[in-house]
């Protein structure tokens, strides 16, 4: 029988078993392996694999009726043995094979077998990082995230992947001097379809074998930590693919997915939606989040497509969805799951961050979860408990503005000013992510109109705006040196561009912006505080010219950022707010060092301060002391 204690059985049936991975899956024991799988509606389950020549007449598993979990111990099975579960269902005459949902390793796609694997003998060397992580208040610290797709950041030889260890050797020496605090990996769990970029997962507990084995991935994270770099991974609890070897109709019933046809499918991606009201599904997802933090020391989980989880009518038309019991459009079970996910991670792993990619105005995404004692009724109210929310509104407005002509920019200053109207509502990350440089959206460099020189100037301006605006920072790979091609998961970035001065200039600019961001408390300490930001110019008195003040908790520590989004030089702009103060120009996006013309600057007339700005340029000034 299985190894669930009475306490674990109770947790399992309540959907509150956060370490289900300790029971489910394959586990090496003395002289063999114990296999366990959840398949409550199966007639029989057997383990087939290398050890029995894939013969389904052997190794029948036994069912625990109270949980629906089948288990068997098979002596003599060794590490790295291939296996699957052969399931017989009363709804289907022929038995069928499924990969292990809790497998620690899966074969390299397109193969789909699971592997027996021992995670426990990896020797970590990141105690100091983990201790320091627990003590940090990330809301008041700089967070600068470099988002990458592991399969296309760099390649070797004849377009071959770097493995996890090679990625550590190449990526860390690149990211560390650039000043990024975190690396974010697009989904790294096993997935069969490369063009899904990892967002259609079949092996939730298995780092993809494309780049090596789990201990190689552990090595990557360990090396990041030893170099002071956190690792965030994209996590996808919102949907899963329909591959036959995966979770869909696992015991020939809708086990992991909803049975209700109006709730079952995510049509945007032709995938299935998890049934968050089912105890075994909640155990699977909550324990998966716990697993990555516990076993792999992950520093953050960015939850993909949260809006698709929150709303029953997401991408559905009339008649394609049914209101909840209260008559609303909210998915009450998914809301409760997200609250439980955030509560679990913050309780078990202090310092680990959770991020929501949430594209609506849902209130309280980043407010802590509070539940009254004895509360058990599902409601659409209350906070979700994430640490940070991707500011999709800022991203959409900013990229819409940067693509506009001179005349359009002059007519739409609210594209720049409006995000500050709601800035205090959440803890935000400002994302210039992979989604914005693919599928004909153009790379960042090519989004703005004008000639090549103007496009480079606009990119320098855009990046300066990113790093000086309130909110944590996220930049997708290639943006830091002005990639000229749209991202394609099948090829590496165009690294030879760094041989050109203009592209090296963009790289230098991002490195220096990271340093500026991390050394100037005014740029990160009061992101969400009203007194930490003040508009000085809003693009109306002087078309397309914006200026804002950033303040640290110590009010005398303040910076002034001036942004010229027009194609005209700005002469003699009076910085009245800095009159009678000594000011230093600490950053100029038009510096020759960054590929600019070295125009613009600061000058004084008596006690008054003035600046000049080149077209499409930005200046950052710091008040030093009162005269």
Coordinates of C-alpha atoms in Angstrom, one line a residue:
X1 CA 0.0 0.0 0.0
X2 CA 1.0 3.6 -0.2
X3 CA 2.9 5.5 2.5
X4 CA 0.3 8.1 3.5
X5 CA -0.1 8.4 7.2
X6 CA -3.6 9.2 8.6
X7 CA -2.5 12.9 8.8
X8 CA -1.3 12.9 5.2
X9 CA -4.5 11.2 4.1
X10 CA -6.6 13.9 5.8
X11 CA -4.4 16.6 4.1
X12 CA -4.7 15.0 0.8
X13 CA -8.5 14.8 0.9
X14 CA -8.7 18.4 2.0
X15 CA -6.4 19.6 -0.9
X16 CA -3.8 20.9 1.6
X17 CA -0.9 18.5 1.1
X18 CA 2.0 20.8 0.1
X19 CA 4.6 18.0 -0.1
X20 CA 2.7 15.5 -2.1
X21 CA 5.8 15.0 -4.2
X22 CA 7.3 13.1 -1.2
X23 CA 4.7 10.4 -1.8
X24 CA 3.6 10.5 -5.4
X25 CA 5.9 9.6 -8.3
X26 CA 8.9 7.3 -8.1
X27 CA 11.1 7.1 -5.0
X28 CA 14.3 5.2 -4.6
X29 CA 14.4 3.1 -1.5
X30 CA 16.7 0.4 -0.3
X31 CA 16.9 -2.3 -3.0
X32 CA 14.3 -0.8 -5.3
X33 CA 11.8 1.9 -6.1
X34 CA 8.3 2.7 -4.8
X35 CA 5.9 4.1 -7.4
X36 CA 2.7 6.0 -6.6
X37 CA 0.1 7.7 -8.8
X38 CA -3.3 9.3 -8.4
X39 CA -5.9 7.7 -10.6
X40 CA -9.1 7.3 -8.6
X41 CA -11.3 6.1 -11.5
X42 CA -9.0 3.5 -12.9
X43 CA -9.8 -0.2 -12.8
X44 CA -6.1 -1.1 -12.5
X45 CA -2.7 0.6 -12.8
X46 CA 0.6 -1.2 -13.6
X47 CA 4.1 0.1 -13.9
X48 CA 5.9 -0.7 -17.1
X49 CA 9.4 0.1 -18.1
X50 CA 12.9 -1.0 -18.9
X51 CA 12.9 -3.4 -15.9
X52 CA 10.1 -5.5 -17.2
X53 CA 10.5 -5.0 -21.0
X54 CA 7.4 -2.8 -20.9
X55 CA 5.2 -5.8 -20.2
X56 CA 1.9 -4.7 -18.7
X57 CA 1.1 -8.1 -17.3
X58 CA 3.5 -7.5 -14.4
X59 CA 3.7 -5.1 -11.4
X60 CA 0.1 -4.4 -10.6
X61 CA -0.3 -1.5 -8.2
X62 CA -2.6 -1.5 -5.2
X63 CA -5.2 1.2 -4.6
X64 CA -5.9 3.1 -1.4
X65 CA -9.6 3.7 -1.7
X66 CA -9.6 6.7 0.7
X67 CA -7.4 8.7 -1.6
X68 CA -7.4 7.1 -5.1
X69 CA -3.7 6.7 -5.0
X70 CA -2.1 3.5 -6.4
X71 CA 1.3 2.2 -5.1
X72 CA 3.7 -0.6 -5.6
X73 CA 7.3 -1.3 -4.5
X74 CA 9.4 -3.0 -7.2
X75 CA 12.7 -4.4 -6.0
X76 CA 15.9 -4.1 -8.2
X77 CA 14.9 -1.0 -10.1
X78 CA 17.8 1.3 -10.5
X79 CA 18.2 5.1 -10.9
X80 CA 17.7 6.4 -14.5
X81 CA 15.3 3.6 -15.3
X82 CA 12.6 4.5 -17.8
X83 CA 9.0 3.9 -16.9
X84 CA 5.3 4.8 -17.5
X85 CA 2.0 3.9 -15.9
X86 CA -0.3 1.5 -17.8
X87 CA -3.9 2.4 -16.9
X88 CA -7.0 0.3 -17.5
X89 CA -10.3 2.3 -17.3
X90 CA -13.9 1.0 -17.2
X91 CA -14.6 3.7 -19.9
X92 CA -12.0 2.3 -22.3
X93 CA -11.4 -1.3 -23.4
X94 CA -7.7 -1.1 -24.2
X95 CA -5.2 -0.1 -21.5
X96 CA -3.2 3.1 -22.2
X97 CA 0.1 4.6 -21.1
X98 CA 0.7 7.8 -19.2
X99 CA 3.9 9.6 -18.1
X100 CA 4.2 10.1 -14.4
X101 CA 2.7 13.5 -13.4
X102 CA 5.2 13.8 -10.5
X103 CA 8.3 12.5 -12.5
X104 CA 11.6 14.2 -11.5
X105 CA 12.9 13.7 -15.0
X106 CA 11.4 12.9 -18.4
X107 CA 13.0 11.8 -21.6
X108 CA 14.2 14.4 -24.1
X109 CA 11.3 15.4 -26.3
X110 CA 9.8 14.0 -28.5
X111 CA 10.2 10.9 -26.3
X112 CA 7.9 10.9 -23.3
X113 CA 8.9 8.3 -20.7
X114 CA 9.6 9.2 -17.1
X115 CA 12.9 8.4 -15.4
X116 CA 13.7 7.3 -11.9
X117 CA 16.1 9.9 -10.4
X118 CA 17.7 10.7 -7.1
X119 CA 17.7 14.5 -6.3
X120 CA 18.9 14.2 -2.8
X121 CA 22.7 13.9 -3.2
X122 CA 23.4 17.4 -4.7
X123 CA 25.6 19.5 -2.5
X124 CA 24.4 23.1 -2.2
X125 CA 26.7 25.9 -1.4
X126 CA 24.3 28.8 -1.1
X127 CA 23.6 29.0 2.6
X128 CA 24.7 32.6 2.8
X129 CA 22.5 33.6 -0.1
X130 CA 19.4 31.9 1.5
X131 CA 20.1 33.5 4.8
X132 CA 20.4 36.9 3.3
X133 CA 17.3 36.3 1.2
X134 CA 15.2 35.7 4.2
X135 CA 16.3 39.0 5.8
X136 CA 15.6 41.3 2.8
X137 CA 12.7 43.7 2.3
X138 CA 12.4 43.4 -1.5
X139 CA 9.8 46.2 -1.6
X140 CA 12.4 48.7 -0.7
X141 CA 15.3 47.3 -2.6
X142 CA 16.3 47.4 -6.2
X143 CA 15.0 44.5 -8.3
X144 CA 16.2 44.4 -11.9
X145 CA 15.3 41.2 -13.8
X146 CA 16.9 39.9 -16.9
X147 CA 14.3 37.6 -18.6
X148 CA 15.7 34.8 -20.8
X149 CA 14.6 31.9 -22.9
X150 CA 17.3 29.3 -22.0
X151 CA 17.2 27.6 -25.4
X152 CA 17.9 30.8 -27.5
X153 CA 20.0 33.1 -25.4
X154 CA 23.1 31.6 -26.8
X155 CA 23.8 28.5 -28.8
X156 CA 27.0 26.6 -29.7
X157 CA 28.3 24.6 -32.7
X158 CA 25.7 23.9 -35.3
X159 CA 22.9 25.7 -33.5
X160 CA 23.0 23.4 -30.4
X161 CA 21.6 24.2 -27.0
X162 CA 23.9 25.2 -24.2
X163 CA 23.3 22.8 -21.3
X164 CA 22.6 24.0 -17.8
X165 CA 26.2 24.0 -16.8
X166 CA 27.3 25.8 -19.9
X167 CA 24.6 28.3 -19.4
X168 CA 25.9 29.0 -15.9
X169 CA 29.4 29.5 -17.3
X170 CA 28.3 31.9 -20.0
X171 CA 25.3 33.7 -18.5
X172 CA 26.4 34.5 -15.0
X173 CA 29.6 36.4 -16.1
X174 CA 27.4 38.4 -18.5
X175 CA 24.6 39.2 -16.1
X176 CA 26.6 40.0 -12.9
X177 CA 28.7 42.9 -14.3
X178 CA 25.6 44.2 -16.1
X179 CA 24.0 44.8 -12.7
X180 CA 20.9 42.7 -12.9
X181 CA 19.7 41.3 -9.5
X182 CA 17.7 38.4 -10.9
X183 CA 17.5 36.1 -13.9
X184 CA 14.0 35.1 -14.9
X185 CA 13.7 31.9 -16.9
X186 CA 10.7 31.3 -19.2
X187 CA 9.1 28.0 -18.2
X188 CA 11.8 25.5 -17.6
X189 CA 9.6 22.5 -16.7
X190 CA 9.3 19.7 -19.4
X191 CA 7.2 20.5 -22.4
X192 CA 6.9 18.6 -25.7
X193 CA 6.4 21.6 -28.1
X194 CA 9.3 24.0 -28.6
X195 CA 7.1 26.8 -30.1
X196 CA 5.0 26.9 -26.8
X197 CA 8.2 28.4 -25.2
X198 CA 7.6 26.1 -22.2
X199 CA 4.1 27.4 -21.5
X200 CA 2.4 24.1 -22.3
X201 CA 3.9 21.8 -19.7
X202 CA 3.6 18.0 -19.4
X203 CA 6.3 17.4 -16.7
X204 CA 5.5 19.9 -14.0
X205 CA 8.2 18.4 -11.6
X206 CA 10.9 17.9 -14.2
X207 CA 13.3 20.5 -15.5
X208 CA 13.4 20.0 -19.2
X209 CA 15.9 17.4 -20.3
X210 CA 16.8 19.5 -23.4
X211 CA 19.6 21.2 -21.3
X212 CA 20.6 18.4 -19.0
X213 CA 19.4 16.7 -15.8
X214 CA 18.0 18.1 -12.6
X215 CA 21.3 18.3 -10.8
X216 CA 22.7 20.3 -13.7
X217 CA 19.9 22.8 -13.2
X218 CA 20.6 22.8 -9.5
X219 CA 24.2 23.6 -10.3
X220 CA 23.0 26.6 -12.4
X221 CA 21.0 28.0 -9.6
X222 CA 23.7 27.3 -7.0
X223 CA 26.2 29.2 -9.1
X224 CA 23.8 32.1 -9.6
X225 CA 23.3 32.3 -5.8
X226 CA 27.1 32.2 -5.1
X227 CA 27.4 35.2 -7.4
X228 CA 24.6 37.1 -5.7
X229 CA 22.0 36.6 -8.5
X230 CA 18.4 35.4 -7.8
X231 CA 16.6 33.0 -10.0
X232 CA 12.9 33.4 -10.9
X233 CA 11.0 30.9 -13.0
X234 CA 7.8 31.2 -14.9
X235 CA 5.1 28.9 -13.4
X236 CA 2.0 27.9 -15.3
X237 CA -0.9 26.7 -13.1
X238 CA -3.5 28.1 -15.4
X239 CA -3.7 25.5 -18.1
X240 CA -2.0 22.4 -19.6
X241 CA -1.8 20.8 -23.0
X242 CA -3.8 18.0 -24.5
X243 CA -0.9 15.6 -25.3
X244 CA -2.0 12.0 -24.9
X245 CA 0.9 11.0 -22.6
X246 CA 0.2 13.9 -20.2
X247 CA -2.5 15.0 -17.7
X248 CA -5.5 15.1 -20.0
X249 CA -8.1 12.4 -19.2
X250 CA -5.5 10.9 -17.0
X251 CA -7.6 7.9 -15.8
X252 CA -9.9 8.2 -18.8
X253 CA -12.0 10.7 -16.9
X254 CA -11.5 14.5 -16.6
X255 CA -9.2 14.2 -13.6
X256 CA -6.9 17.2 -13.7
X257 CA -9.2 19.3 -15.9
X258 CA -12.8 20.4 -15.3
X259 CA -15.5 18.0 -16.3
X260 CA -17.8 20.9 -17.1
X261 CA -17.3 21.6 -20.8
X262 CA -18.0 25.3 -20.3
X263 CA -15.0 25.5 -17.8
X264 CA -12.7 22.9 -19.3
X265 CA -10.9 24.5 -22.3
X266 CA -8.7 27.5 -22.7
X267 CA -9.4 28.3 -26.3
X268 CA -6.7 30.9 -26.8
X269 CA -4.0 28.2 -26.4
X270 CA -6.1 25.0 -27.2
X271 CA -5.3 23.8 -23.7
X272 CA -7.2 22.5 -20.7
X273 CA -7.9 24.3 -17.5
X274 CA -7.1 22.8 -14.1
X275 CA -10.1 22.0 -11.8
X276 CA -9.0 24.1 -8.8
X277 CA -11.9 22.8 -6.7
X278 CA -10.6 19.2 -6.7
X279 CA -8.4 18.2 -3.8
X280 CA -5.9 16.2 -5.9
X281 CA -5.4 19.0 -8.3
X282 CA -4.8 21.5 -5.6
X283 CA -2.3 19.1 -4.0
X284 CA -0.6 18.7 -7.4
X285 CA -0.2 22.4 -8.0
X286 CA 0.6 23.6 -4.5
X287 CA 3.1 20.8 -4.0
X288 CA 4.7 21.7 -7.4
X289 CA 5.2 25.3 -6.3
X290 CA 6.6 24.0 -3.0
X291 CA 8.9 21.6 -4.8
X292 CA 10.7 24.2 -6.9
X293 CA 11.4 26.3 -3.9
X294 CA 12.3 23.4 -1.6
X295 CA 14.3 21.2 -3.9
X296 CA 15.8 23.8 -6.3
X297 CA 16.1 26.9 -4.1
X298 CA 14.1 29.0 -6.6
X299 CA 13.9 32.6 -5.5
X300 CA 10.6 33.6 -7.2
X301 CA 7.7 32.2 -9.1
X302 CA 6.1 34.4 -11.8
X303 CA 2.5 33.1 -12.4
X304 CA 1.6 33.2 -16.0
X305 CA -1.8 34.4 -17.3
X306 CA -3.4 35.1 -14.0
X307 CA -6.3 36.9 -15.6
X308 CA -7.3 33.7 -17.4
X309 CA -7.5 31.9 -14.1
X310 CA -9.6 34.6 -12.3
X311 CA -12.4 35.0 -14.8
X312 CA -14.8 32.3 -16.1
X313 CA -15.6 34.4 -19.2
X314 CA -11.9 34.9 -20.2
X315 CA -11.8 34.8 -24.0
X316 CA -15.3 33.4 -24.1
X317 CA -18.4 34.8 -25.8
X318 CA -22.1 34.7 -24.7
X319 CA -23.3 31.2 -24.0
X320 CA -19.8 29.8 -23.7
X321 CA -19.5 30.3 -19.9
X322 CA -21.7 29.9 -16.9
X323 CA -21.8 32.4 -13.9
X324 CA -20.6 31.3 -10.5
X325 CA -23.0 30.5 -7.7
X326 CA -23.2 34.2 -6.8
X327 CA -24.0 35.2 -10.4
X328 CA -20.6 36.6 -11.1
X329 CA -17.9 35.9 -13.7
X330 CA -15.1 35.2 -11.2
X331 CA -13.7 31.7 -10.9
X332 CA -14.1 31.3 -7.1
X333 CA -12.0 28.1 -6.9
X334 CA -9.1 29.6 -8.8
X335 CA -9.2 32.7 -6.6
X336 CA -9.0 30.5 -3.5
X337 CA -6.2 28.5 -5.0
X338 CA -4.1 31.6 -5.7
X339 CA -4.6 32.8 -2.1
X340 CA -3.5 29.5 -0.8
X341 CA -0.5 29.4 -3.1
X342 CA 0.8 32.8 -1.9
X343 CA 0.1 32.0 1.7
X344 CA 2.0 28.7 1.4
X345 CA 5.0 30.2 -0.3
X346 CA 5.4 33.1 2.0
X347 CA 4.9 31.0 5.1
X348 CA 7.3 28.2 4.1
X349 CA 9.9 30.3 2.2
X350 CA 10.4 33.8 3.6
X351 CA 12.1 36.0 1.0
X352 CA 10.8 34.0 -2.0
X353 CA 8.9 36.3 -4.3
X354 CA 5.7 35.7 -6.2
X355 CA 4.7 37.7 -9.3
X356 CA 1.4 37.9 -11.1
X357 CA 1.1 38.5 -14.8
X358 CA -2.4 40.0 -14.4
X359 CA -3.8 42.2 -17.1
X360 CA -7.0 43.5 -15.6
X361 CA -7.8 45.9 -12.8
X362 CA -8.5 43.1 -10.2
X363 CA -8.2 44.9 -6.8
X364 CA -5.6 43.8 -4.2
X365 CA -3.4 41.5 -6.4
X366 CA -0.4 42.4 -4.2
X367 CA -2.2 42.9 -0.9
X368 CA -1.5 40.2 1.8
X369 CA -4.1 37.5 2.2
X370 CA -6.3 38.0 5.3
X371 CA -8.8 35.4 6.3
X372 CA -11.1 35.6 9.3
X373 CA -11.0 32.6 11.6
X374 CA -13.3 29.8 10.4
X375 CA -13.8 31.4 6.9
X376 CA -14.6 28.6 4.5
X377 CA -17.0 30.2 2.0
X378 CA -15.6 30.9 -1.4
X379 CA -16.0 34.5 -2.5
X380 CA -14.7 36.8 -5.2
X381 CA -13.5 39.2 -2.6
X382 CA -10.2 39.7 -0.8
X383 CA -6.6 40.1 -1.6
X384 CA -4.5 37.6 -3.7
X385 CA -1.3 37.9 -1.8
X386 CA 1.3 38.3 -4.6
X387 CA 4.5 40.3 -3.9
X388 CA 4.4 42.0 -7.3
X389 CA 2.2 42.5 -10.3
X390 CA 3.4 43.0 -13.8
X391 CA 2.3 46.5 -14.8
X392 CA 0.7 45.7 -18.2
X393 CA -0.9 49.1 -18.4
X394 CA 2.4 50.9 -18.1
X395 CA 3.9 48.5 -20.7
X396 CA 1.0 48.9 -23.2
X397 CA 0.9 52.7 -22.8
X398 CA 4.6 53.1 -23.0
X399 CA 5.1 51.0 -26.1
X400 CA 2.1 52.5 -27.8
X401 CA 3.6 56.0 -27.2
X402 CA 7.1 55.0 -28.4
X403 CA 5.6 53.8 -31.7
X404 CA 3.8 57.1 -32.4
X405 CA 4.8 59.9 -34.7
X406 CA 5.9 63.3 -33.4
X407 CA 2.4 64.7 -33.9
X408 CA 0.7 61.7 -32.2
X409 CA 3.1 62.0 -29.2
X410 CA 2.2 65.6 -28.7
X411 CA -1.5 64.7 -28.7
X412 CA -1.2 61.8 -26.2
X413 CA 0.8 62.9 -23.2
X414 CA -1.5 60.8 -21.0
X415 CA 0.3 57.6 -22.3
X416 CA 3.2 58.7 -20.1
X417 CA 1.3 60.4 -17.2
X418 CA -1.6 58.0 -16.7
X419 CA 0.3 55.1 -15.1
X420 CA 1.1 57.2 -12.1
X421 CA -2.6 57.7 -11.5
X422 CA -2.8 54.1 -10.3
X423 CA 0.8 53.5 -9.3
X424 CA 0.0 53.3 -5.5
X425 CA -2.6 50.6 -6.0
X426 CA -0.1 47.7 -6.3
X427 CA 3.5 46.7 -6.0
X428 CA 4.5 46.8 -9.7
X429 CA 7.1 45.4 -12.0
X430 CA 7.6 47.3 -15.3
X431 CA 7.9 44.6 -17.9
X432 CA 9.5 44.9 -21.3
X433 CA 9.1 41.2 -21.8
X434 CA 9.4 38.5 -24.6
X435 CA 5.7 39.0 -25.6
X436 CA 6.5 42.5 -26.9
X437 CA 9.3 41.5 -29.3
X438 CA 7.7 38.6 -31.1
X439 CA 4.9 37.8 -33.6
X440 CA 5.4 41.0 -35.7
X441 CA 5.5 43.3 -32.8
X442 CA 9.1 44.2 -33.7
X443 CA 12.2 44.4 -31.5
X444 CA 12.4 47.3 -29.1
X445 CA 14.9 49.1 -31.3
X446 CA 12.6 49.0 -34.3
X447 CA 9.4 50.1 -32.6
X448 CA 9.9 53.9 -32.9
X449 CA 9.6 55.7 -36.2
X450 CA 12.4 57.6 -37.8
X451 CA 15.9 56.8 -39.2
X452 CA 18.4 54.5 -37.6
X453 CA 20.0 57.2 -35.5
X454 CA 16.6 58.3 -34.2
X455 CA 15.6 54.7 -33.4
X456 CA 18.8 54.3 -31.3
X457 CA 18.1 57.5 -29.5
X458 CA 14.5 56.5 -28.8
X459 CA 15.7 53.1 -27.4
X460 CA 18.1 54.9 -25.1
X461 CA 15.3 57.2 -24.0
X462 CA 12.9 54.2 -23.5
X463 CA 15.4 52.3 -21.3
X464 CA 16.1 55.4 -19.2
X465 CA 12.4 55.9 -18.7
X466 CA 12.1 52.2 -17.6
X467 CA 14.9 52.5 -15.0
X468 CA 13.8 55.8 -13.5
X469 CA 10.0 55.3 -13.4
X470 CA 8.6 53.8 -10.1
X471 CA 8.5 50.0 -10.2
X472 CA 10.8 47.1 -10.3
X473 CA 12.5 46.4 -13.7
X474 CA 12.2 43.5 -16.2
X475 CA 14.0 43.5 -19.6
X476 CA 13.9 40.6 -22.0
X477 CA 17.2 39.4 -23.5
X478 CA 18.5 41.3 -26.5
X479 CA 16.8 44.5 -25.4
X480 CA 20.0 45.4 -23.5
X481 CA 22.0 45.8 -26.7
X482 CA 19.5 46.7 -29.3
X483 CA 18.6 43.4 -30.9
X484 CA 17.5 44.1 -34.5
X485 CA 15.5 40.9 -35.2
X486 CA 12.3 39.7 -33.6
X487 CA 13.0 37.0 -31.1
X488 CA 12.8 33.5 -32.4
X489 CA 13.1 30.5 -30.1
X490 CA 14.9 28.5 -32.8
X491 CA 18.0 30.7 -32.9
X492 CA 20.4 32.6 -30.6
X493 CA 20.5 36.3 -30.2
X494 CA 22.4 38.3 -32.8
X495 CA 25.5 38.7 -30.6
X496 CA 27.7 40.0 -33.4
X497 CA 25.8 43.3 -33.1
X498 CA 28.0 44.1 -30.1
X499 CA 30.8 44.6 -32.6
X500 CA 29.1 47.9 -33.6
X501 CA 29.6 51.0 -31.5
X502 CA 25.9 51.9 -31.4
X503 CA 24.9 48.5 -30.0
X504 CA 27.8 48.5 -27.5
X505 CA 26.5 51.9 -26.5
X506 CA 23.0 50.5 -25.7
X507 CA 24.7 47.7 -23.6
X508 CA 26.8 50.3 -21.7
X509 CA 23.7 52.4 -21.1
X510 CA 21.8 49.5 -19.6
X511 CA 24.8 48.6 -17.4
X512 CA 25.1 52.1 -16.2
X513 CA 21.3 52.4 -15.6
X514 CA 21.4 49.3 -13.5
X515 CA 24.2 50.8 -11.4
X516 CA 22.4 54.1 -11.1
X517 CA 19.2 52.3 -10.1
X518 CA 21.0 50.3 -7.4
X519 CA 23.0 53.2 -6.0
X520 CA 20.3 55.9 -5.9
X521 CA 17.8 55.1 -3.2
X522 CA 15.4 57.7 -4.7
X523 CA 14.9 55.2 -7.6
X524 CA 13.7 52.3 -5.5
X525 CA 13.0 53.1 -1.9
X526 CA 9.6 54.8 -2.3
X527 CA 8.2 53.2 -5.4
X528 CA 4.6 53.1 -4.1
X529 CA 4.7 56.1 -1.8
X530 CA 2.9 59.3 -2.9
X531 CA 5.7 61.5 -1.5
X532 CA 8.3 59.6 -3.5
X533 CA 7.2 61.0 -6.9
X534 CA 6.2 64.4 -8.2
X535 CA 5.4 65.5 -11.7
X536 CA 7.3 68.7 -12.8
X537 CA 6.4 68.7 -16.5
X538 CA 3.7 66.6 -18.1
X539 CA 4.2 67.0 -21.8
X540 CA 1.6 69.7 -22.2
X541 CA 3.4 73.1 -21.6
X542 CA 6.3 71.8 -23.7
X543 CA 5.0 69.1 -26.1
X544 CA 6.5 65.7 -25.5
X545 CA 8.7 66.9 -22.6
X546 CA 8.2 65.2 -19.3
X547 CA 10.0 65.7 -16.0
X548 CA 9.5 64.1 -12.6
X549 CA 11.1 64.2 -9.2
X550 CA 12.0 61.0 -7.4
X551 CA 12.7 61.1 -3.6
X552 CA 14.1 58.6 -1.2
X553 CA 12.9 58.2 2.4
X554 CA 15.4 60.9 3.3
X555 CA 13.7 63.8 1.5
X556 CA 16.9 65.6 0.7
X557 CA 17.9 62.6 -1.4
X558 CA 16.2 63.5 -4.6
X559 CA 16.6 63.1 -8.4
X560 CA 15.1 64.9 -11.2
X561 CA 14.5 63.0 -14.5
X562 CA 13.8 65.0 -17.7
X563 CA 12.6 63.1 -20.8
X564 CA 12.4 64.7 -24.3
X565 CA 10.2 62.5 -26.5
X566 CA 10.2 65.0 -29.3
X567 CA 12.4 65.3 -32.3
X568 CA 13.4 68.8 -31.4
X569 CA 16.1 70.1 -29.2
X570 CA 14.9 71.6 -25.9
X571 CA 16.9 74.7 -25.0
X572 CA 17.1 76.5 -21.6
X573 CA 14.5 74.5 -19.8
X574 CA 14.3 76.1 -16.3
X575 CA 14.5 73.6 -13.4
X576 CA 12.7 75.9 -11.0
X577 CA 12.4 73.1 -8.4
X578 CA 16.2 73.0 -8.2
X579 CA 16.8 76.7 -7.9
X580 CA 19.0 77.6 -5.0
X581 CA 20.3 74.0 -4.9
X582 CA 23.5 72.6 -6.2
X583 CA 22.8 70.0 -8.8
X584 CA 24.9 67.5 -10.7
X585 CA 24.1 65.9 -14.0
X586 CA 24.6 62.2 -13.3
X587 CA 23.2 60.6 -16.4
X588 CA 22.8 61.7 -20.0
X589 CA 21.3 59.2 -22.5
X590 CA 22.9 61.1 -25.4
X591 CA 26.4 60.5 -24.2
X592 CA 28.9 59.5 -26.9
X593 CA 29.7 56.6 -24.6
X594 CA 26.2 55.3 -25.3
X595 CA 26.3 56.0 -29.0
X596 CA 24.8 59.5 -28.8
X597 CA 26.1 62.9 -29.9
X598 CA 27.1 64.2 -26.5
X599 CA 24.5 66.9 -26.6
X600 CA 22.5 68.3 -23.7
X601 CA 23.7 69.4 -20.4
X602 CA 23.1 71.4 -17.2
X603 CA 24.0 75.1 -16.6
X604 CA 23.3 77.7 -14.1
X605 CA 22.3 81.4 -14.2
X606 CA 22.9 82.8 -10.8
X607 CA 20.8 80.7 -8.4
X608 CA 18.7 79.3 -11.3
X609 CA 19.2 75.9 -12.9
X610 CA 18.7 75.1 -16.6
X611 CA 19.1 72.2 -18.9
X612 CA 19.3 71.6 -22.7
X613 CA 18.2 68.3 -24.2
X614 CA 18.9 66.7 -27.5
X615 CA 15.9 65.1 -29.4
X616 CA 14.8 61.8 -28.0
X617 CA 17.1 62.1 -24.9
X618 CA 16.9 62.0 -21.1
X619 CA 18.9 63.6 -18.3
X620 CA 19.0 62.6 -14.7
X621 CA 20.1 65.2 -12.1
X622 CA 20.8 65.0 -8.5
X623 CA 20.4 67.7 -5.9
X624 CA 23.4 67.8 -3.7
X625 CA 23.0 70.4 -1.0
X626 CA 21.5 73.8 -0.4
X627 CA 23.8 76.7 -1.1

